[in-house]
């Protein structure tokens, strides 16, 4: 207190009283200023304000009451003013307080205690100021909070509130003092708030709960109420509008658990749901099934028509999944078994369907077949109808796996088995499929190393020209000699190479090797055309024509000695791009042959546009000759078609003299098959080129 040296102004018309009062206060450590009456006190305060004023009540001029009022008007409510009075009646004391006095001291004054009394007056005054400042800060904080706040008692009566923005949809105004909560909130919410108050008081914790209110415009807003007790019969409640936060949480949840394109649950959501359902199935000792779907040849849609069109396919596929499994459709029998279906998109063109609580495996197959049929319907894409199919793998709990990840993996394995089986079909999982998948993975890994280890080699199968009786072309066929597993059939590794992107490198190696071998035969005096197969995947490469031309330049082989064999499926991948590439190849002098003719789906009108040199009749039609009348009719029709379109014809798969003679009688130009020669290494081609065959037509 002394360090602060507070300044006190005293006013008394008695000199002795002034002197004694000054001495007592200075002894207590105060700085004292004296005035002789009320007017003098006002003048001195105006000249230099002080920290406290002590006024004698009875003074000439302005008495103490009048001076107190004047000082209070000028200094405000904060200045401590003490009345010093010899009156001891209640009326005088009340008059002092009405005049604005902070406190009073009665005469006669105990001078030894005066300093202490004033000190405690200052202490009480400062505590009052601190309390007012704290209240002001608290009020400022509460008023700065955008939430609605109010104090309430245990009976639910509002004691105080900010009266701010009313909760939308509640009573016409925010909670108002002296009114029950039910005047501002619906009865059930008001009751919940009162219950929360009781719980907060009994547990000494903050209580939270959410509720909803409907606005005047029928919009549903969400709120959070936080209740904390102030004392046993009073609590503070904050009500916050959390509608936007809830919407943000919902958006985050959807981003984390749902596919943005189709709106279906994503992998994370599906796996979590699957684990829960496996647990329920385990407890209930029942079955559940997973269908794993993959759209066949979906990649060609993205590659040829663009990813935007691919997205449309995925969206339509998701809609079909819902349509194929509605209760009133074929799945009604499964739904009647309490089989709530759930779909998910795992990524790319892969979808899953969860069928909980099925009774038998056939229930899953019914759903799978229904989905397969729905997916077979044409997709409408940019005014065109595009037909896609789906391959579906099925895994059933508990036979095919005891947990979610195992079931999902096995359903995936079964789906690949369905693809290997020709696509557009449904397959159940079996243990042998896993072994097959492991072997497939091992083969794929070895395939990547085979190029570096030079494990591939070419053999050539001759094509016999029936008019001359000599070999006029050889077809290059790739073989793989694995150091551990021996000779691996092309049908085992070519599809793998197409799937994992190795087919381009492999095809370039085949073409380069075949051209080099053809140059050696030419140098030995045996000019012969070499035929090389092109994969459908290669037509997606915009550099295909340049690559072939570069290889011809590197090897020195003239384009007239090269023939490229393509399949009907390759021609249908992207008709315009493929046609442009074929035209460029044909114009450069390279011959184009259509392989396996009759097994695909090319239309005759499209066939007329193709720059083909030759049709190769598939061996499936040759195999039945000469006794199978249907095969004979098909071969005859193909030969007639080729003649009208000015195409050469090679019949594949000729294994007997009878087949060769029949084909010659039907005017097929060339033959290929084991009857002529099995595929042979490059070194054995020369002797075959020197040989001459004679095949007589049957009489």
XYZ file of C-alpha atoms in Angstrom:
699
model
C 0.000 0.000 0.000
C 2.823 2.419 0.945
C 4.641 1.695 -2.303
C 1.620 2.812 -4.262
C 1.327 6.076 -2.211
C -2.372 6.569 -2.806
C -3.626 10.154 -2.781
C -6.555 11.124 -0.548
C -8.436 14.424 -0.578
C -10.030 15.363 2.766
C -12.543 18.205 3.255
C -13.402 19.527 6.738
C -14.039 23.045 8.006
C -12.509 22.229 11.428
C -8.717 22.858 11.390
C -8.060 20.472 14.265
C -10.005 17.671 12.601
C -8.154 18.296 9.341
C -4.795 18.223 11.112
C -5.480 15.029 13.044
C -6.982 13.283 10.030
C -4.020 14.292 7.857
C -1.517 13.067 10.408
C -3.264 9.697 10.837
C -3.470 9.068 7.102
C 0.114 10.152 6.405
C 1.261 7.825 9.143
C -0.596 5.052 7.352
C 1.398 5.848 4.163
C -1.069 7.930 2.184
C -0.462 11.232 0.397
C -2.990 13.688 1.808
C -4.470 16.854 0.301
C -6.740 19.023 2.499
C -9.568 21.404 1.656
C -11.570 23.659 3.963
C -15.058 23.067 2.566
C -17.047 21.437 -0.239
C -16.356 24.140 -2.821
C -12.615 23.955 -2.135
C -12.742 20.162 -2.422
C -14.311 20.411 -5.869
C -11.725 22.924 -7.050
C -8.799 20.815 -5.879
C -10.210 17.575 -7.323
C -10.741 19.272 -10.674
C -7.198 20.595 -10.597
C -5.724 17.202 -9.680
C -7.939 14.133 -9.293
C -7.145 11.831 -6.379
C -7.744 8.202 -5.417
C -10.231 8.842 -2.564
C -12.241 11.722 -1.133
C -13.252 12.029 2.527
C -15.995 14.635 3.151
C -17.257 16.052 6.413
C -21.027 16.237 6.279
C -21.483 19.658 7.975
C -19.510 22.317 6.117
C -20.290 25.895 5.084
C -21.183 26.456 1.468
C -21.543 23.031 -0.143
C -22.123 20.527 2.618
C -20.802 17.002 2.406
C -23.924 15.557 0.744
C -23.908 18.251 -1.945
C -20.199 17.919 -2.606
C -20.583 14.144 -2.814
C -23.265 14.472 -5.460
C -21.190 16.924 -7.475
C -18.097 14.712 -7.304
C -20.075 11.634 -8.258
C -21.451 13.427 -11.297
C -17.982 14.481 -12.396
C -15.867 11.464 -11.357
C -18.351 8.717 -12.101
C -19.214 5.656 -10.047
C -15.642 4.443 -9.591
C -14.260 7.110 -7.181
C -14.428 6.029 -3.490
C -16.130 8.773 -1.428
C -16.281 8.406 2.343
C -18.636 10.561 4.422
C -17.367 11.619 7.862
C -20.353 12.394 10.050
C -21.174 12.969 13.671
C -24.767 11.980 13.038
C -25.671 8.462 14.106
C -29.267 8.336 12.902
C -30.368 5.984 10.128
C -31.747 8.801 7.969
C -28.338 10.480 7.773
C -26.659 7.248 6.770
C -29.239 6.604 4.067
C -28.853 10.174 2.844
C -25.095 9.610 2.519
C -25.559 6.553 0.362
C -28.243 8.266 -1.704
C -25.800 11.111 -2.354
C -23.404 8.553 -3.832
C -21.132 7.799 -0.886
C -19.122 4.602 -0.954
C -18.948 4.301 2.857
C -19.092 6.440 6.014
C -17.077 6.961 9.198
C -18.756 8.109 12.386
C -17.399 10.729 14.770
C -15.757 10.729 17.204
C -12.965 9.175 15.127
C -10.503 6.702 16.613
C -7.392 8.290 15.072
C -5.168 5.296 15.693
C -7.471 3.064 13.697
C -8.329 5.503 10.917
C -5.407 4.495 8.658
C -6.335 0.807 8.932
C -9.980 1.552 8.263
C -9.105 3.481 5.095
C -6.739 0.712 3.970
C -9.486 -1.871 4.181
C -11.881 0.481 2.428
C -9.375 0.680 -0.426
C -8.981 -3.123 -0.411
C -12.726 -3.673 -0.588
C -12.995 -1.008 -3.253
C -10.298 -2.628 -5.369
C -11.890 -6.047 -4.967
C -15.117 -4.519 -6.202
C -13.307 -3.014 -9.202
C -11.636 -6.377 -9.963
C -14.986 -8.116 -9.731
C -16.568 -5.607 -12.073
C -13.661 -6.003 -14.517
C -13.975 -9.794 -14.367
C -17.698 -9.538 -14.961
C -17.051 -7.200 -17.874
C -14.475 -9.583 -19.362
C -16.796 -12.536 -18.910
C -19.643 -10.628 -20.481
C -17.411 -9.553 -23.364
C -16.242 -13.130 -23.913
C -19.768 -14.498 -23.828
C -21.029 -11.759 -26.103
C -18.165 -12.404 -28.525
C -19.087 -16.080 -28.752
C -21.366 -16.592 -31.770
C -23.325 -19.175 -29.806
C -26.522 -18.649 -27.888
C -25.798 -18.737 -24.131
C -27.886 -18.482 -21.037
C -27.852 -19.227 -17.325
C -30.589 -21.416 -15.954
C -31.635 -22.796 -12.602
C -32.511 -26.346 -11.692
C -36.181 -25.735 -12.484
C -35.352 -24.764 -16.056
C -35.941 -21.042 -15.596
C -33.671 -18.783 -17.631
C -31.791 -16.372 -15.367
C -29.723 -14.500 -17.946
C -28.802 -14.785 -21.599
C -27.167 -12.984 -24.471
C -30.457 -12.611 -26.264
C -28.559 -13.099 -29.499
C -29.620 -14.891 -32.647
C -32.454 -17.168 -31.823
C -32.088 -20.846 -32.666
C -33.837 -21.232 -36.029
C -37.169 -22.932 -35.698
C -37.437 -22.371 -31.939
C -39.713 -19.897 -30.193
C -39.950 -16.382 -31.620
C -37.037 -15.219 -29.432
C -33.910 -16.675 -27.852
C -34.275 -17.865 -24.222
C -35.394 -14.884 -22.167
C -34.823 -14.234 -18.449
C -37.526 -15.273 -15.994
C -39.138 -17.620 -18.553
C -38.907 -21.435 -18.625
C -36.879 -23.158 -21.338
C -40.082 -24.561 -22.811
C -40.966 -21.011 -23.883
C -38.030 -21.079 -26.318
C -37.449 -24.757 -27.109
C -39.736 -27.700 -27.800
C -40.792 -29.612 -24.698
C -38.573 -32.639 -25.352
C -35.463 -30.509 -25.891
C -36.200 -28.369 -22.817
C -36.587 -31.552 -20.760
C -33.319 -32.869 -22.136
C -31.552 -29.627 -21.171
C -32.896 -29.878 -17.620
C -31.799 -33.495 -17.429
C -28.362 -32.514 -18.690
C -28.150 -29.882 -15.939
C -28.891 -32.481 -13.280
C -26.311 -34.878 -14.733
C -23.658 -32.134 -14.955
C -24.302 -31.178 -11.325
C -24.234 -34.749 -10.012
C -21.175 -35.840 -12.000
C -19.282 -32.508 -11.920
C -18.625 -32.831 -15.666
C -19.533 -30.936 -18.806
C -22.539 -32.484 -20.524
C -23.010 -32.411 -24.303
C -25.890 -33.445 -26.476
C -27.032 -32.731 -30.033
C -30.505 -31.892 -31.220
C -32.264 -30.736 -34.348
C -34.648 -27.862 -35.008
C -36.609 -27.019 -38.092
C -36.391 -23.472 -39.392
C -39.283 -21.385 -40.580
C -38.324 -22.409 -44.117
C -38.483 -26.133 -43.226
C -34.702 -26.452 -43.211
C -33.434 -28.821 -40.539
C -30.541 -27.342 -38.551
C -28.381 -29.241 -36.072
C -27.235 -27.885 -32.721
C -24.907 -28.838 -29.906
C -25.690 -27.922 -26.288
C -22.915 -27.795 -23.649
C -23.944 -27.598 -19.990
C -21.640 -26.817 -17.043
C -22.685 -26.093 -13.478
C -21.829 -22.757 -11.888
C -23.135 -23.747 -8.471
C -25.560 -26.300 -7.123
C -28.688 -24.599 -8.451
C -27.298 -22.755 -11.469
C -25.759 -23.807 -14.808
C -24.402 -22.159 -17.934
C -25.575 -23.496 -21.298
C -23.978 -22.798 -24.690
C -25.982 -23.674 -27.807
C -24.009 -23.810 -31.052
C -25.244 -24.263 -34.608
C -23.179 -27.211 -35.902
C -25.039 -27.746 -39.168
C -22.088 -26.819 -41.383
C -19.706 -28.873 -39.266
C -21.975 -31.895 -39.577
C -22.167 -31.384 -43.327
C -18.364 -31.183 -43.487
C -18.069 -34.365 -41.416
C -20.496 -36.087 -43.756
C -18.466 -34.946 -46.773
C -15.247 -36.206 -45.171
C -16.949 -39.495 -44.333
C -18.149 -39.890 -47.905
C -14.689 -39.102 -49.246
C -13.181 -41.690 -46.905
C -15.767 -44.435 -47.373
C -17.507 -43.890 -50.711
C -16.472 -43.826 -54.337
C -16.827 -40.323 -55.749
C -17.834 -41.501 -59.230
C -20.509 -44.122 -58.566
C -21.522 -43.253 -54.999
C -20.948 -46.875 -53.971
C -18.959 -47.778 -50.844
C -15.235 -47.992 -51.530
C -12.772 -50.732 -50.569
C -12.233 -49.443 -47.008
C -15.965 -49.267 -46.324
C -16.599 -52.672 -47.878
C -13.799 -54.386 -45.937
C -15.054 -52.986 -42.619
C -18.625 -54.057 -43.380
C -17.395 -57.477 -44.509
C -15.530 -58.043 -41.234
C -18.676 -57.200 -39.264
C -20.806 -59.530 -41.365
C -18.285 -62.361 -41.060
C -18.496 -61.981 -37.284
C -22.300 -62.125 -37.391
C -22.235 -65.129 -39.693
C -19.786 -66.859 -37.344
C -22.048 -66.217 -34.335
C -25.207 -67.231 -36.198
C -23.489 -70.220 -37.854
C -24.776 -69.214 -41.271
C -23.274 -68.567 -44.703
C -22.445 -65.392 -46.550
C -21.083 -64.827 -50.041
C -18.975 -62.287 -51.903
C -19.309 -61.633 -55.613
C -16.243 -60.093 -57.241
C -17.055 -58.482 -60.607
C -14.781 -57.230 -63.354
C -15.986 -55.676 -66.611
C -14.496 -57.582 -69.548
C -12.359 -55.537 -71.954
C -13.145 -52.323 -70.077
C -9.619 -51.052 -70.690
C -10.309 -50.873 -74.413
C -13.142 -48.402 -73.703
C -10.752 -46.082 -71.842
C -8.049 -46.462 -74.472
C -10.219 -45.977 -77.528
C -13.105 -43.761 -76.404
C -11.533 -41.861 -73.520
C -11.772 -41.939 -69.750
C -14.891 -39.763 -69.703
C -16.765 -42.459 -71.602
C -15.211 -45.071 -69.314
C -16.613 -43.170 -66.324
C -20.072 -43.274 -67.918
C -19.772 -47.049 -68.218
C -18.864 -47.337 -64.536
C -21.797 -45.142 -63.505
C -24.222 -47.167 -65.611
C -22.739 -50.403 -64.277
C -23.355 -49.210 -60.704
C -26.971 -48.401 -61.570
C -27.409 -51.856 -63.060
C -26.082 -53.464 -59.903
C -28.841 -51.758 -57.964
C -31.456 -52.640 -60.569
C -30.373 -56.270 -60.729
C -30.794 -56.772 -56.991
C -34.057 -55.061 -56.128
C -36.405 -57.084 -53.935
C -39.150 -57.406 -56.550
C -36.753 -58.869 -59.131
C -34.991 -62.234 -59.286
C -33.213 -61.515 -56.030
C -36.515 -61.407 -54.179
C -36.000 -65.046 -53.205
C -32.659 -64.209 -51.692
C -33.918 -61.006 -50.096
C -36.635 -63.024 -48.431
C -33.851 -64.759 -46.533
C -32.987 -61.445 -44.849
C -30.129 -61.076 -47.323
C -29.458 -57.341 -47.318
C -27.154 -56.697 -50.240
C -24.302 -54.214 -50.205
C -22.275 -53.096 -53.213
C -18.845 -51.539 -53.439
C -16.461 -50.306 -56.098
C -12.950 -51.434 -55.221
C -11.276 -49.397 -57.948
C -11.007 -49.377 -61.722
C -13.733 -51.592 -63.150
C -13.911 -53.935 -60.150
C -17.095 -54.189 -58.078
C -18.133 -56.392 -55.184
C -21.486 -57.540 -53.864
C -21.923 -58.773 -50.296
C -24.700 -61.282 -49.624
C -25.017 -61.898 -45.864
C -26.953 -64.810 -44.368
C -27.563 -66.962 -47.434
C -28.664 -70.564 -46.909
C -26.969 -72.252 -49.854
C -24.322 -71.533 -52.487
C -26.935 -71.518 -55.238
C -28.393 -68.291 -53.800
C -25.154 -66.495 -54.663
C -25.116 -67.982 -58.161
C -28.660 -66.735 -58.778
C -27.629 -63.176 -57.964
C -24.433 -63.488 -60.019
C -26.298 -64.760 -63.093
C -28.839 -61.975 -62.798
C -26.068 -59.358 -62.657
C -24.286 -60.980 -65.603
C -27.466 -60.820 -67.699
C -28.019 -57.171 -66.801
C -24.458 -56.260 -67.773
C -24.880 -57.931 -71.188
C -27.375 -55.269 -72.250
C -25.809 -52.620 -74.550
C -24.375 -49.464 -72.996
C -25.391 -46.225 -74.698
C -22.172 -44.274 -75.226
C -22.032 -41.168 -77.412
C -24.888 -42.361 -79.535
C -23.359 -45.815 -80.000
C -24.329 -49.123 -78.483
C -21.361 -50.883 -76.890
C -21.708 -54.400 -75.514
C -19.613 -55.333 -72.488
C -19.739 -58.475 -70.417
C -18.661 -59.235 -66.881
C -16.696 -62.015 -65.227
C -17.818 -62.861 -61.690
C -16.002 -64.780 -58.983
C -17.867 -66.132 -55.949
C -16.478 -66.986 -52.505
C -18.689 -68.388 -49.729
C -18.126 -68.257 -45.970
C -17.043 -70.451 -44.236
C -16.020 -72.948 -46.948
C -13.817 -70.536 -48.902
C -12.344 -68.502 -46.038
C -12.769 -67.750 -42.353
C -12.138 -63.987 -42.519
C -12.873 -61.018 -44.761
C -9.468 -60.566 -46.465
C -9.285 -64.281 -47.335
C -12.802 -64.312 -48.768
C -12.101 -61.198 -50.833
C -8.854 -62.655 -52.163
C -10.520 -65.946 -53.073
C -13.426 -64.198 -54.794
C -10.841 -62.257 -56.810
C -9.112 -65.530 -57.712
C -12.423 -67.038 -58.824
C -13.065 -63.956 -60.992
C -9.776 -64.481 -62.831
C -10.739 -68.115 -63.268
C -13.952 -66.897 -64.905
C -11.897 -64.706 -67.246
C -9.609 -67.606 -68.116
C -12.721 -69.619 -68.894
C -13.669 -67.288 -71.738
C -15.107 -64.312 -69.816
C -18.815 -63.538 -69.419
C -19.364 -66.284 -66.859
C -19.552 -66.915 -63.118
C -17.235 -69.205 -61.189
C -17.109 -70.422 -57.591
C -13.787 -70.458 -55.780
C -11.983 -73.726 -55.213
C -8.638 -74.507 -53.587
C -7.175 -75.484 -56.936
C -7.732 -71.930 -58.142
C -5.241 -70.634 -55.593
C -2.651 -73.069 -56.810
C -3.409 -71.985 -60.360
C -3.074 -68.317 -59.347
C 0.289 -68.960 -57.679
C 1.510 -70.743 -60.789
C 0.267 -67.868 -62.902
C 2.118 -65.327 -60.755
C 5.296 -67.394 -60.949
C 4.933 -67.670 -64.708
C 4.436 -63.910 -65.007
C 7.546 -63.265 -62.932
C 9.581 -65.688 -65.063
C 8.173 -64.129 -68.224
C 9.749 -60.792 -67.335
C 13.157 -62.456 -67.002
C 12.847 -64.622 -70.109
C 13.620 -61.745 -72.476
C 16.848 -60.945 -70.645
C 17.848 -64.601 -70.465
C 17.097 -65.155 -74.173
C 14.810 -68.084 -73.466
C 12.546 -67.377 -76.448
C 13.106 -68.758 -79.934
C 11.152 -68.895 -83.194
C 9.934 -71.800 -85.270
C 8.348 -71.518 -88.701
C 5.391 -73.385 -90.187
C 5.363 -73.476 -93.998
C 2.416 -72.491 -96.181
C 2.163 -74.563 -99.379
C 1.106 -72.933 -102.646
C -1.096 -75.547 -104.360
C -0.483 -74.259 -107.887
C 3.305 -74.508 -107.745
C 3.584 -77.216 -105.103
C 6.200 -75.143 -103.303
C 6.412 -73.249 -100.032
C 5.673 -69.581 -100.682
C 5.457 -68.359 -97.061
C 6.297 -69.374 -93.494
C 4.510 -68.285 -90.336
C 6.758 -67.268 -87.442
C 5.680 -68.873 -84.146
C 7.264 -68.070 -80.790
C 8.356 -70.726 -78.298
C 9.597 -70.449 -74.716
C 12.119 -72.927 -73.384
C 12.087 -72.485 -69.596
C 15.249 -73.778 -67.883
C 13.223 -75.628 -65.213
C 9.770 -76.215 -66.667
C 10.773 -76.975 -70.235
C 8.720 -75.907 -73.238
C 5.832 -73.626 -72.232
C 2.874 -73.408 -74.681
C 2.239 -69.979 -76.237
C -1.364 -70.063 -75.026
C 0.010 -70.050 -71.463
C 2.239 -66.995 -71.739
C 0.943 -64.850 -74.644
C -2.222 -63.764 -72.718
C 0.001 -62.950 -69.725
C 2.265 -60.839 -71.896
C -0.780 -58.951 -73.184
C -2.050 -58.309 -69.656
C 1.206 -57.113 -68.109
C 2.353 -54.913 -71.004
C 5.213 -57.109 -72.241
C 3.548 -57.957 -75.541
C 4.965 -54.933 -77.378
C 8.573 -55.788 -76.513
C 7.954 -59.449 -77.272
C 6.283 -58.698 -80.608
C 9.108 -56.387 -81.654
C 11.613 -59.145 -80.889
C 9.584 -61.649 -82.943
C 9.332 -59.264 -85.908
C 13.012 -58.337 -85.844
C 14.126 -61.989 -85.536
C 11.790 -63.165 -88.319
C 12.991 -60.421 -90.662
C 16.623 -61.324 -90.014
C 15.908 -65.011 -90.712
C 14.100 -64.069 -93.950
C 17.144 -62.069 -95.050
C 19.385 -65.125 -94.473
C 17.075 -67.345 -96.561
C 17.075 -64.701 -99.260
C 20.884 -64.567 -99.217
C 20.951 -68.389 -99.579
C 18.830 -68.110 -102.719
C 15.501 -68.995 -101.118
C 13.238 -65.934 -101.258
C 10.196 -66.609 -99.084
C 7.620 -64.412 -97.440
C 7.536 -64.464 -93.603
C 4.241 -64.046 -91.734
C 4.241 -62.487 -88.234
C 1.242 -62.258 -85.906
C 0.235 -58.887 -84.442
C -1.419 -58.755 -81.015
C -4.621 -56.712 -80.613
C -2.761 -54.765 -77.918
C -0.273 -53.470 -80.489
C -2.945 -51.572 -82.404
C -3.300 -49.304 -79.364
C 0.245 -48.115 -79.936
C 0.199 -44.989 -82.170
C 3.824 -45.751 -83.128
C 3.067 -49.227 -84.519
C 3.580 -48.299 -88.178
C 6.834 -46.440 -87.448
C 8.129 -49.372 -85.367
C 7.526 -51.888 -88.193
C 9.069 -49.591 -90.777
C 12.156 -49.070 -88.561
C 12.640 -52.823 -88.120
C 12.440 -53.379 -91.888
C 15.064 -50.678 -92.390
C 17.334 -52.138 -89.699
C 17.182 -55.682 -91.095
C 17.181 -54.680 -94.786
C 14.119 -56.814 -95.608
C 11.899 -55.419 -98.365
C 8.299 -54.887 -97.316
C 7.012 -57.264 -100.034
C 8.528 -60.216 -98.115
C 6.604 -59.415 -94.902
C 3.052 -60.495 -94.138
C 1.265 -59.441 -90.935
C -1.496 -61.612 -89.498
C -4.243 -59.940 -87.459
C -7.350 -61.313 -85.736
C -10.920 -60.114 -86.070
C -10.958 -59.040 -82.406
C -7.985 -56.733 -83.088
C -9.839 -55.140 -85.978
C -12.877 -54.375 -83.818
C -10.996 -52.678 -80.950
C -11.020 -49.239 -82.597
C -12.155 -49.462 -86.180
C -11.006 -46.038 -87.424
C -7.547 -46.082 -85.853
C -6.963 -49.699 -86.798
C -8.123 -49.112 -90.365
C -5.758 -46.150 -90.733
C -2.817 -48.227 -89.471
C -3.653 -51.142 -91.785
C -3.939 -48.824 -94.774
C -0.534 -47.324 -94.023
C 1.020 -50.797 -93.754
C -0.658 -52.027 -96.929
C 0.407 -48.933 -98.882
C 3.997 -49.556 -97.828
C 3.876 -52.969 -99.573
C 3.286 -55.184 -96.545
C 0.621 -57.879 -96.973
C -2.178 -58.189 -94.417
C -3.791 -61.540 -93.573
C -6.922 -62.029 -91.459
C -6.207 -64.937 -89.104
C -8.760 -67.453 -87.741
C -11.425 -66.188 -90.116
C -14.940 -67.346 -89.312
C -14.545 -67.446 -85.520
C -14.994 -63.718 -84.863
C -17.765 -61.211 -85.382
C -16.677 -58.914 -88.194
C -19.490 -57.804 -90.466
C -19.187 -58.340 -94.199
C -19.660 -54.614 -94.838
C -16.702 -53.868 -92.603
C -14.660 -56.639 -94.223
C -14.973 -54.888 -97.590
C -13.240 -51.789 -96.225
C -10.200 -53.630 -94.904
C -6.974 -53.554 -96.964
C -6.522 -57.339 -96.704
C -4.440 -59.620 -98.892
C -5.501 -62.956 -97.473
C -8.076 -64.800 -95.360
C -6.942 -67.741 -93.223
C -9.697 -70.314 -92.689
C -9.704 -71.416 -89.055
C -8.664 -75.016 -88.459
C -11.951 -75.751 -86.655
C -13.653 -75.765 -90.075
C -10.876 -77.727 -91.785
C -10.869 -80.405 -89.115
C -14.238 -81.809 -90.211
C -13.312 -82.162 -93.882
C -14.178 -83.953 -96.042
C -17.030 -85.789 -94.258
C -18.639 -83.024 -92.203
C -21.188 -81.389 -94.504
C -21.528 -78.279 -92.328
C -17.765 -77.681 -92.334
C -17.678 -78.289 -96.063
C -20.439 -75.753 -96.633
C -18.707 -73.118 -94.473
C -15.346 -73.589 -96.224
C -17.000 -73.392 -99.614
C -18.767 -70.172 -98.593
C -15.550 -68.602 -97.290
C -13.710 -69.438 -100.505
C -16.501 -67.934 -102.578
C -16.517 -64.794 -100.429
C -12.729 -64.450 -100.730
C -12.867 -64.819 -104.493
C -15.515 -62.107 -104.802
C -13.456 -59.783 -102.593
C -10.228 -60.692 -104.422
C -8.569 -62.160 -101.310
C -6.146 -65.076 -101.269
C -7.048 -67.950 -98.947
C -4.931 -70.164 -96.693
C -6.554 -73.138 -94.982
C -5.045 -73.828 -91.549
C -4.832 -77.105 -89.649
C -4.457 -79.439 -92.642
C -3.390 -82.805 -91.213
C -4.449 -85.404 -93.807
C -4.135 -85.951 -97.532
C -7.922 -86.125 -97.742
C -8.258 -82.621 -96.277
C -5.564 -81.314 -98.638
C -7.233 -82.866 -101.690
C -10.666 -81.545 -100.707
C -9.328 -78.019 -100.253
C -7.564 -78.163 -103.605
C -10.818 -79.221 -105.233
C -12.493 -76.188 -103.640
C -9.787 -73.968 -105.126
C -8.028 -72.942 -101.921
C -4.723 -71.301 -102.888
C -2.489 -72.356 -99.975
C -2.443 -74.922 -97.181
C -0.874 -74.871 -93.752
C -0.736 -77.682 -91.225
C 1.072 -80.772 -89.969
C 0.448 -82.602 -93.243
C 2.743 -80.100 -94.950
C 5.135 -79.689 -92.013
C 5.229 -79.124 -88.311
C 6.814 -75.841 -87.186
C 10.584 -76.118 -87.647
C 13.638 -74.066 -86.593
C 15.003 -71.463 -88.990
C 17.866 -73.754 -90.033
C 15.391 -76.383 -91.273
C 13.399 -74.019 -93.476
C 15.914 -74.091 -96.372
C 15.449 -77.802 -97.198
C 11.662 -77.349 -97.136
C 11.915 -74.476 -99.588
C 13.749 -76.744 -102.048
C 11.113 -79.470 -101.800
C 8.089 -79.823 -104.101
C 4.686 -81.263 -103.108
C 2.108 -82.827 -105.369
C -1.453 -82.946 -104.179
C -4.017 -84.358 -106.557
C -7.631 -83.344 -106.256
C -9.986 -86.279 -105.504
C -11.653 -87.886 -108.477
